mmCIF file of N, CA and C in Angstrom:
data_model
loop_
_atom_site.group_PDB
_atom_site.id
_atom_site.type_symbol
_atom_site.label_atom_id
_atom_site.label_comp_id
_atom_site.label_asym_id
_atom_site.label_seq_id
_atom_site.Cartn_x
_atom_site.Cartn_y
_atom_site.Cartn_z
ATOM 1 N N MET A 1 68.167 77.293 -64.976
ATOM 2 C CA MET A 1 67.808 78.709 -64.890
ATOM 3 C C MET A 1 66.943 79.120 -66.093
ATOM 4 N N THR A 2 67.256 78.599 -67.252
ATOM 5 C CA THR A 2 66.474 78.918 -68.445
ATOM 6 C C THR A 2 65.033 78.447 -68.283
ATOM 7 N N LYS A 3 64.856 77.277 -67.698
ATOM 8 C CA LYS A 3 63.516 76.729 -67.482
ATOM 9 C C LYS A 3 62.700 77.630 -66.552
ATOM 10 N N ILE A 4 63.314 78.125 -65.506
ATOM 11 C CA ILE A 4 62.627 79.040 -64.583
ATOM 12 C C ILE A 4 62.207 80.307 -65.328
ATOM 13 N N HIS A 5 63.079 80.827 -66.169
ATOM 14 C CA HIS A 5 62.777 82.034 -66.950
ATOM 15 C C HIS A 5 61.607 81.781 -67.903
ATOM 16 N N GLU A 6 61.623 80.624 -68.568
ATOM 17 C CA GLU A 6 60.533 80.287 -69.490
ATOM 18 C C GLU A 6 59.214 80.127 -68.735
ATOM 19 N N ASP A 7 59.265 79.437 -67.586
ATOM 20 C CA ASP A 7 58.047 79.253 -66.785
ATOM 21 C C ASP A 7 57.493 80.588 -66.301
ATOM 22 N N THR A 8 58.384 81.469 -65.878
ATOM 23 C CA THR A 8 57.965 82.801 -65.420
ATOM 24 C C THR A 8 57.356 83.590 -66.568
ATOM 25 N N SER A 9 57.979 83.528 -67.724
ATOM 26 C CA SER A 9 57.452 84.238 -68.896
ATOM 27 C C SER A 9 56.082 83.705 -69.282
ATOM 28 N N ASP A 10 55.924 82.390 -69.268
ATOM 29 C CA ASP A 10 54.624 81.788 -69.592
ATOM 30 C C ASP A 10 53.560 82.210 -68.586
ATOM 31 N N TYR A 11 53.925 82.215 -67.321
ATOM 32 C CA TYR A 11 52.985 82.611 -66.270
ATOM 33 C C TYR A 11 52.581 84.079 -66.426
ATOM 34 N N LEU A 12 53.545 84.932 -66.689
ATOM 35 C CA LEU A 12 53.250 86.361 -66.875
ATOM 36 C C LEU A 12 52.363 86.577 -68.104
ATOM 37 N N GLN A 13 52.600 85.826 -69.157
ATOM 38 C CA GLN A 13 51.771 85.947 -70.356
ATOM 39 C C GLN A 13 50.333 85.518 -70.062
ATOM 40 N N THR A 14 50.186 84.466 -69.283
ATOM 41 C CA THR A 14 48.859 83.998 -68.890
ATOM 42 C C THR A 14 48.141 85.080 -68.074
ATOM 43 N N LEU A 15 48.859 85.692 -67.143
ATOM 44 C CA LEU A 15 48.263 86.775 -66.341
ATOM 45 C C LEU A 15 47.851 87.948 -67.209
ATOM 46 N N LEU A 16 48.711 88.349 -68.135
ATOM 47 C CA LEU A 16 48.388 89.465 -69.027
ATOM 48 C C LEU A 16 47.165 89.150 -69.884
ATOM 49 N N ASN A 17 47.085 87.927 -70.376
ATOM 50 C CA ASN A 17 45.925 87.533 -71.175
ATOM 51 C C ASN A 17 44.650 87.602 -70.349
ATOM 52 N N GLN A 18 44.709 87.148 -69.100
ATOM 53 C CA GLN A 18 43.527 87.173 -68.240
ATOM 54 C C GLN A 18 43.111 88.601 -67.915
ATOM 55 N N ILE A 19 44.074 89.448 -67.638
ATOM 56 C CA ILE A 19 43.767 90.857 -67.359
ATOM 57 C C ILE A 19 43.139 91.508 -68.585
ATOM 58 N N GLY A 20 43.702 91.218 -69.746
ATOM 59 C CA GLY A 20 43.140 91.759 -70.987
ATOM 60 C C GLY A 20 41.735 91.263 -71.231
ATOM 61 N N TYR A 21 41.502 89.994 -70.978
ATOM 62 C CA TYR A 21 40.181 89.405 -71.154
ATOM 63 C C TYR A 21 39.185 90.024 -70.181
ATOM 64 N N ASP A 22 39.572 90.191 -68.926
ATOM 65 C CA ASP A 22 38.696 90.823 -67.930
ATOM 66 C C ASP A 22 38.357 92.257 -68.321
ATOM 67 N N PHE A 23 39.345 92.986 -68.827
ATOM 68 C CA PHE A 23 39.114 94.361 -69.272
ATOM 69 C C PHE A 23 38.142 94.373 -70.448
ATOM 70 N N TYR A 24 38.338 93.438 -71.386
ATOM 71 C CA TYR A 24 37.465 93.332 -72.551
ATOM 72 C C TYR A 24 36.028 93.059 -72.106
ATOM 73 N N LEU A 25 35.847 92.114 -71.182
ATOM 74 C CA LEU A 25 34.505 91.794 -70.700
ATOM 75 C C LEU A 25 33.859 92.983 -70.007
ATOM 76 N N SER A 26 34.638 93.712 -69.245
ATOM 77 C CA SER A 26 34.114 94.883 -68.556
ATOM 78 C C SER A 26 33.623 95.923 -69.560
ATOM 79 N N ALA A 27 34.413 96.169 -70.578
ATOM 80 C CA ALA A 27 34.029 97.127 -71.617
ATOM 81 C C ALA A 27 32.800 96.631 -72.370
ATOM 82 N N LYS A 28 32.741 95.334 -72.645
ATOM 83 C CA LYS A 28 31.615 94.757 -73.371
ATOM 84 C C LYS A 28 30.336 94.850 -72.537
ATOM 85 N N ARG A 29 30.439 94.630 -71.230
ATOM 86 C CA ARG A 29 29.268 94.761 -70.351
ATOM 87 C C ARG A 29 28.717 96.184 -70.383
ATOM 88 N N ALA A 30 29.611 97.161 -70.343
ATOM 89 C CA ALA A 30 29.184 98.569 -70.384
ATOM 90 C C ALA A 30 28.498 98.877 -71.711
ATOM 91 N N GLU A 31 29.056 98.364 -72.790
ATOM 92 C CA GLU A 31 28.476 98.589 -74.121
ATOM 93 C C GLU A 31 27.085 97.945 -74.227
ATOM 94 N N VAL A 32 26.968 96.708 -73.772
ATOM 95 C CA VAL A 32 25.690 95.998 -73.836
ATOM 96 C C VAL A 32 24.665 96.678 -72.930
ATOM 97 N N SER A 33 25.094 97.128 -71.776
ATOM 98 C CA SER A 33 24.193 97.821 -70.857
ATOM 99 C C SER A 33 23.597 99.061 -71.514
ATOM 100 N N LYS A 34 24.411 99.804 -72.225
ATOM 101 C CA LYS A 34 23.899 100.999 -72.929
ATOM 102 C C LYS A 34 22.893 100.615 -74.001
ATOM 103 N N MET A 35 23.155 99.513 -74.711
ATOM 104 C CA MET A 35 22.212 99.052 -75.738
ATOM 105 C C MET A 35 20.874 98.670 -75.113
ATOM 106 N N LEU A 36 20.931 98.050 -73.947
ATOM 107 C CA LEU A 36 19.705 97.594 -73.293
ATOM 108 C C LEU A 36 18.893 98.756 -72.725
ATOM 109 N N ASP A 37 19.554 99.855 -72.406
ATOM 110 C CA ASP A 37 18.852 101.014 -71.837
ATOM 111 C C ASP A 37 17.817 101.609 -72.784
ATOM 112 N N VAL A 38 18.003 101.455 -74.080
ATOM 113 C CA VAL A 38 17.077 102.079 -75.036
ATOM 114 C C VAL A 38 15.921 101.162 -75.425
ATOM 115 N N ILE A 39 15.923 99.944 -74.903
ATOM 116 C CA ILE A 39 14.850 99.007 -75.241
ATOM 117 C C ILE A 39 13.724 99.171 -74.234
ATOM 118 N N PRO A 40 12.540 99.545 -74.723
ATOM 119 C CA PRO A 40 11.419 99.778 -73.809
ATOM 120 C C PRO A 40 10.867 98.472 -73.237
ATOM 121 N N LEU A 41 10.162 98.591 -72.148
ATOM 122 C CA LEU A 41 9.409 97.515 -71.517
ATOM 123 C C LEU A 41 10.256 96.419 -70.871
ATOM 124 N N LEU A 42 11.530 96.675 -70.654
ATOM 125 C CA LEU A 42 12.356 95.718 -69.923
ATOM 126 C C LEU A 42 12.537 96.212 -68.497
ATOM 127 N N THR A 43 12.330 95.338 -67.551
ATOM 128 C CA THR A 43 12.596 95.717 -66.163
ATOM 129 C C THR A 43 14.107 95.739 -65.950
ATOM 130 N N LYS A 44 14.530 96.375 -64.881
ATOM 131 C CA LYS A 44 15.962 96.393 -64.567
ATOM 132 C C LYS A 44 16.490 94.976 -64.382
ATOM 133 N N LYS A 45 15.713 94.135 -63.731
ATOM 134 C CA LYS A 45 16.131 92.751 -63.525
ATOM 135 C C LYS A 45 16.334 92.044 -64.862
ATOM 136 N N HIS A 46 15.415 92.248 -65.789
ATOM 137 C CA HIS A 46 15.552 91.651 -67.117
ATOM 138 C C HIS A 46 16.799 92.171 -67.822
ATOM 139 N N LYS A 47 17.062 93.452 -67.682
ATOM 140 C CA LYS A 47 18.254 94.031 -68.315
ATOM 141 C C LYS A 47 19.525 93.408 -67.750
ATOM 142 N N PHE A 48 19.579 93.242 -66.439
ATOM 143 C CA PHE A 48 20.772 92.654 -65.817
ATOM 144 C C PHE A 48 20.965 91.215 -66.279
ATOM 145 N N MET A 49 19.877 90.464 -66.279
ATOM 146 C CA MET A 49 19.968 89.061 -66.689
ATOM 147 C C MET A 49 20.361 88.947 -68.159
ATOM 148 N N ALA A 50 19.762 89.766 -69.004
ATOM 149 C CA ALA A 50 20.071 89.735 -70.437
ATOM 150 C C ALA A 50 21.518 90.156 -70.690
ATOM 151 N N CYS A 51 21.984 91.141 -69.969
ATOM 152 C CA CYS A 51 23.364 91.597 -70.118
ATOM 153 C C CYS A 51 24.334 90.460 -69.820
ATOM 154 N N ASN A 52 24.099 89.740 -68.745
ATOM 155 C CA ASN A 52 24.961 88.612 -68.401
ATOM 156 C C ASN A 52 24.977 87.553 -69.498
ATOM 157 N N ILE A 53 23.819 87.256 -70.047
ATOM 158 C CA ILE A 53 23.728 86.247 -71.102
ATOM 159 C C ILE A 53 24.469 86.718 -72.358
ATOM 160 N N LEU A 54 24.199 87.940 -72.767
ATOM 161 C CA LEU A 54 24.790 88.443 -74.017
ATOM 162 C C LEU A 54 26.306 88.552 -73.940
ATOM 163 N N VAL A 55 26.823 88.953 -72.800
ATOM 164 C CA VAL A 55 28.275 89.102 -72.658
ATOM 165 C C VAL A 55 28.962 87.741 -72.646
ATOM 166 N N LYS A 56 28.318 86.758 -72.061
ATOM 167 C CA LYS A 56 28.926 85.423 -71.976
ATOM 168 C C LYS A 56 28.831 84.640 -73.281
ATOM 169 N N GLU A 57 27.897 85.025 -74.150
ATOM 170 C CA GLU A 57 27.670 84.271 -75.383
ATOM 171 C C GLU A 57 27.777 85.214 -76.590
ATOM 172 N N PRO A 58 28.990 85.360 -77.130
ATOM 173 C CA PRO A 58 29.217 86.321 -78.216
ATOM 174 C C PRO A 58 28.337 86.117 -79.444
ATOM 175 N N GLU A 59 27.983 84.875 -79.758
ATOM 176 C CA GLU A 59 27.133 84.648 -80.930
ATOM 177 C C GLU A 59 25.750 85.254 -80.716
ATOM 178 N N ARG A 60 25.256 85.224 -79.478
ATOM 179 C CA ARG A 60 23.966 85.864 -79.184
ATOM 180 C C ARG A 60 24.088 87.383 -79.282
ATOM 181 N N LEU A 61 25.213 87.912 -78.818
ATOM 182 C CA LEU A 61 25.433 89.355 -78.901
ATOM 183 C C LEU A 61 25.479 89.812 -80.355
ATOM 184 N N ASP A 62 26.135 89.033 -81.201
ATOM 185 C CA ASP A 62 26.180 89.368 -82.626
ATOM 186 C C ASP A 62 24.781 89.419 -83.224
ATOM 187 N N LEU A 63 23.971 88.429 -82.908
ATOM 188 C CA LEU A 63 22.587 88.429 -83.401
ATOM 189 C C LEU A 63 21.827 89.647 -82.882
ATOM 190 N N PHE A 64 21.940 89.878 -81.589
ATOM 191 C CA PHE A 64 21.230 90.973 -80.932
ATOM 192 C C PHE A 64 21.528 92.323 -81.578
ATOM 193 N N THR A 65 22.795 92.595 -81.832
ATOM 194 C CA THR A 65 23.165 93.912 -82.370
ATOM 195 C C THR A 65 22.635 94.135 -83.775
ATOM 196 N N GLY A 66 22.348 93.063 -84.497
ATOM 197 C CA GLY A 66 21.844 93.211 -85.864
ATOM 198 C C GLY A 66 20.349 93.406 -85.974
ATOM 199 N N PHE A 67 19.622 93.230 -84.879
ATOM 200 C CA PHE A 67 18.165 93.327 -84.910
ATOM 201 C C PHE A 67 17.680 94.767 -84.795
ATOM 202 N N SER A 68 16.448 94.993 -85.292
ATOM 203 C CA SER A 68 15.778 96.277 -85.077
ATOM 204 C C SER A 68 15.418 96.383 -83.595
ATOM 205 N N LEU A 69 14.993 97.555 -83.165
ATOM 206 C CA LEU A 69 14.661 97.779 -81.760
ATOM 207 C C LEU A 69 13.564 96.812 -81.278
ATOM 208 N N ILE A 70 12.526 96.643 -82.081
ATOM 209 C CA ILE A 70 11.432 95.734 -81.700
ATOM 210 C C ILE A 70 11.932 94.296 -81.653
ATOM 211 N N ASP A 71 12.717 93.913 -82.641
ATOM 212 C CA ASP A 71 13.243 92.550 -82.648
ATOM 213 C C ASP A 71 14.236 92.323 -81.511
ATOM 214 N N LYS A 72 14.962 93.368 -81.114
ATOM 215 C CA LYS A 72 15.866 93.242 -79.967
ATOM 216 C C LYS A 72 15.065 92.890 -78.714
ATOM 217 N N HIS A 73 13.956 93.577 -78.524
ATOM 218 C CA HIS A 73 13.102 93.303 -77.367
ATOM 219 C C HIS A 73 12.602 91.862 -77.422
ATOM 220 N N ASN A 74 12.094 91.454 -78.571
ATOM 221 C CA ASN A 74 11.573 90.097 -78.712
ATOM 222 C C ASN A 74 12.672 89.057 -78.505
ATOM 223 N N TYR A 75 13.858 89.320 -79.013
ATOM 224 C CA TYR A 75 14.967 88.381 -78.850
ATOM 225 C C TYR A 75 15.375 88.280 -77.382
ATOM 226 N N LEU A 76 15.418 89.408 -76.689
ATOM 227 C CA LEU A 76 15.757 89.380 -75.265
ATOM 228 C C LEU A 76 14.738 88.571 -74.476
ATOM 229 N N MET A 77 13.468 88.754 -74.787
ATOM 230 C CA MET A 77 12.447 87.985 -74.084
ATOM 231 C C MET A 77 12.602 86.491 -74.394
ATOM 232 N N HIS A 78 12.984 86.188 -75.615
ATOM 233 C CA HIS A 78 13.220 84.792 -76.000
ATOM 234 C C HIS A 78 14.367 84.181 -75.191
ATOM 235 N N ILE A 79 15.493 84.893 -75.103
ATOM 236 C CA ILE A 79 16.631 84.303 -74.386
ATOM 237 C C ILE A 79 16.387 84.261 -72.874
ATOM 238 N N LEU A 80 15.637 85.232 -72.354
ATOM 239 C CA LEU A 80 15.290 85.189 -70.930
ATOM 240 C C LEU A 80 14.358 84.022 -70.622
ATOM 241 N N GLU A 81 13.430 83.778 -71.518
ATOM 242 C CA GLU A 81 12.543 82.630 -71.329
ATOM 243 C C GLU A 81 13.334 81.327 -71.433
ATOM 244 N N GLU A 82 14.214 81.273 -72.416
ATOM 245 C CA GLU A 82 15.031 80.064 -72.622
ATOM 246 C C GLU A 82 15.937 79.767 -71.437
ATOM 247 N N LYS A 83 16.584 80.799 -70.914
ATOM 248 C CA LYS A 83 17.567 80.605 -69.843
ATOM 249 C C LYS A 83 16.945 80.587 -68.446
ATOM 250 N N HIS A 84 15.887 81.396 -68.270
ATOM 251 C CA HIS A 84 15.360 81.585 -66.910
ATOM 252 C C HIS A 84 13.870 81.298 -66.777
ATOM 253 N N GLY A 85 13.234 80.877 -67.845
ATOM 254 C CA GLY A 85 11.818 80.564 -67.772
ATOM 255 C C GLY A 85 10.913 81.764 -67.574
ATOM 256 N N ILE A 86 11.394 82.931 -67.978
ATOM 257 C CA ILE A 86 10.590 84.169 -67.790
ATOM 258 C C ILE A 86 9.627 84.342 -68.941
#
């Protein structure tokens, strides 16, 4: 019986972690989307693609947030070219 309780607790903890992670990603996507809205000359398609890349790769997001507006645009074009050949 103790083993069943431990397995259930472990499973519930895994579910809670996944729900928390999904919530975190959702919030991060909204935040990144707002950042991308102020960058001129990006098409909506570019914004969507860049948002997906930045949310999935936290080190890129860290770099992105530290750049000036012009450098943000240039960095986005760099990662879009790197990932999608744009």
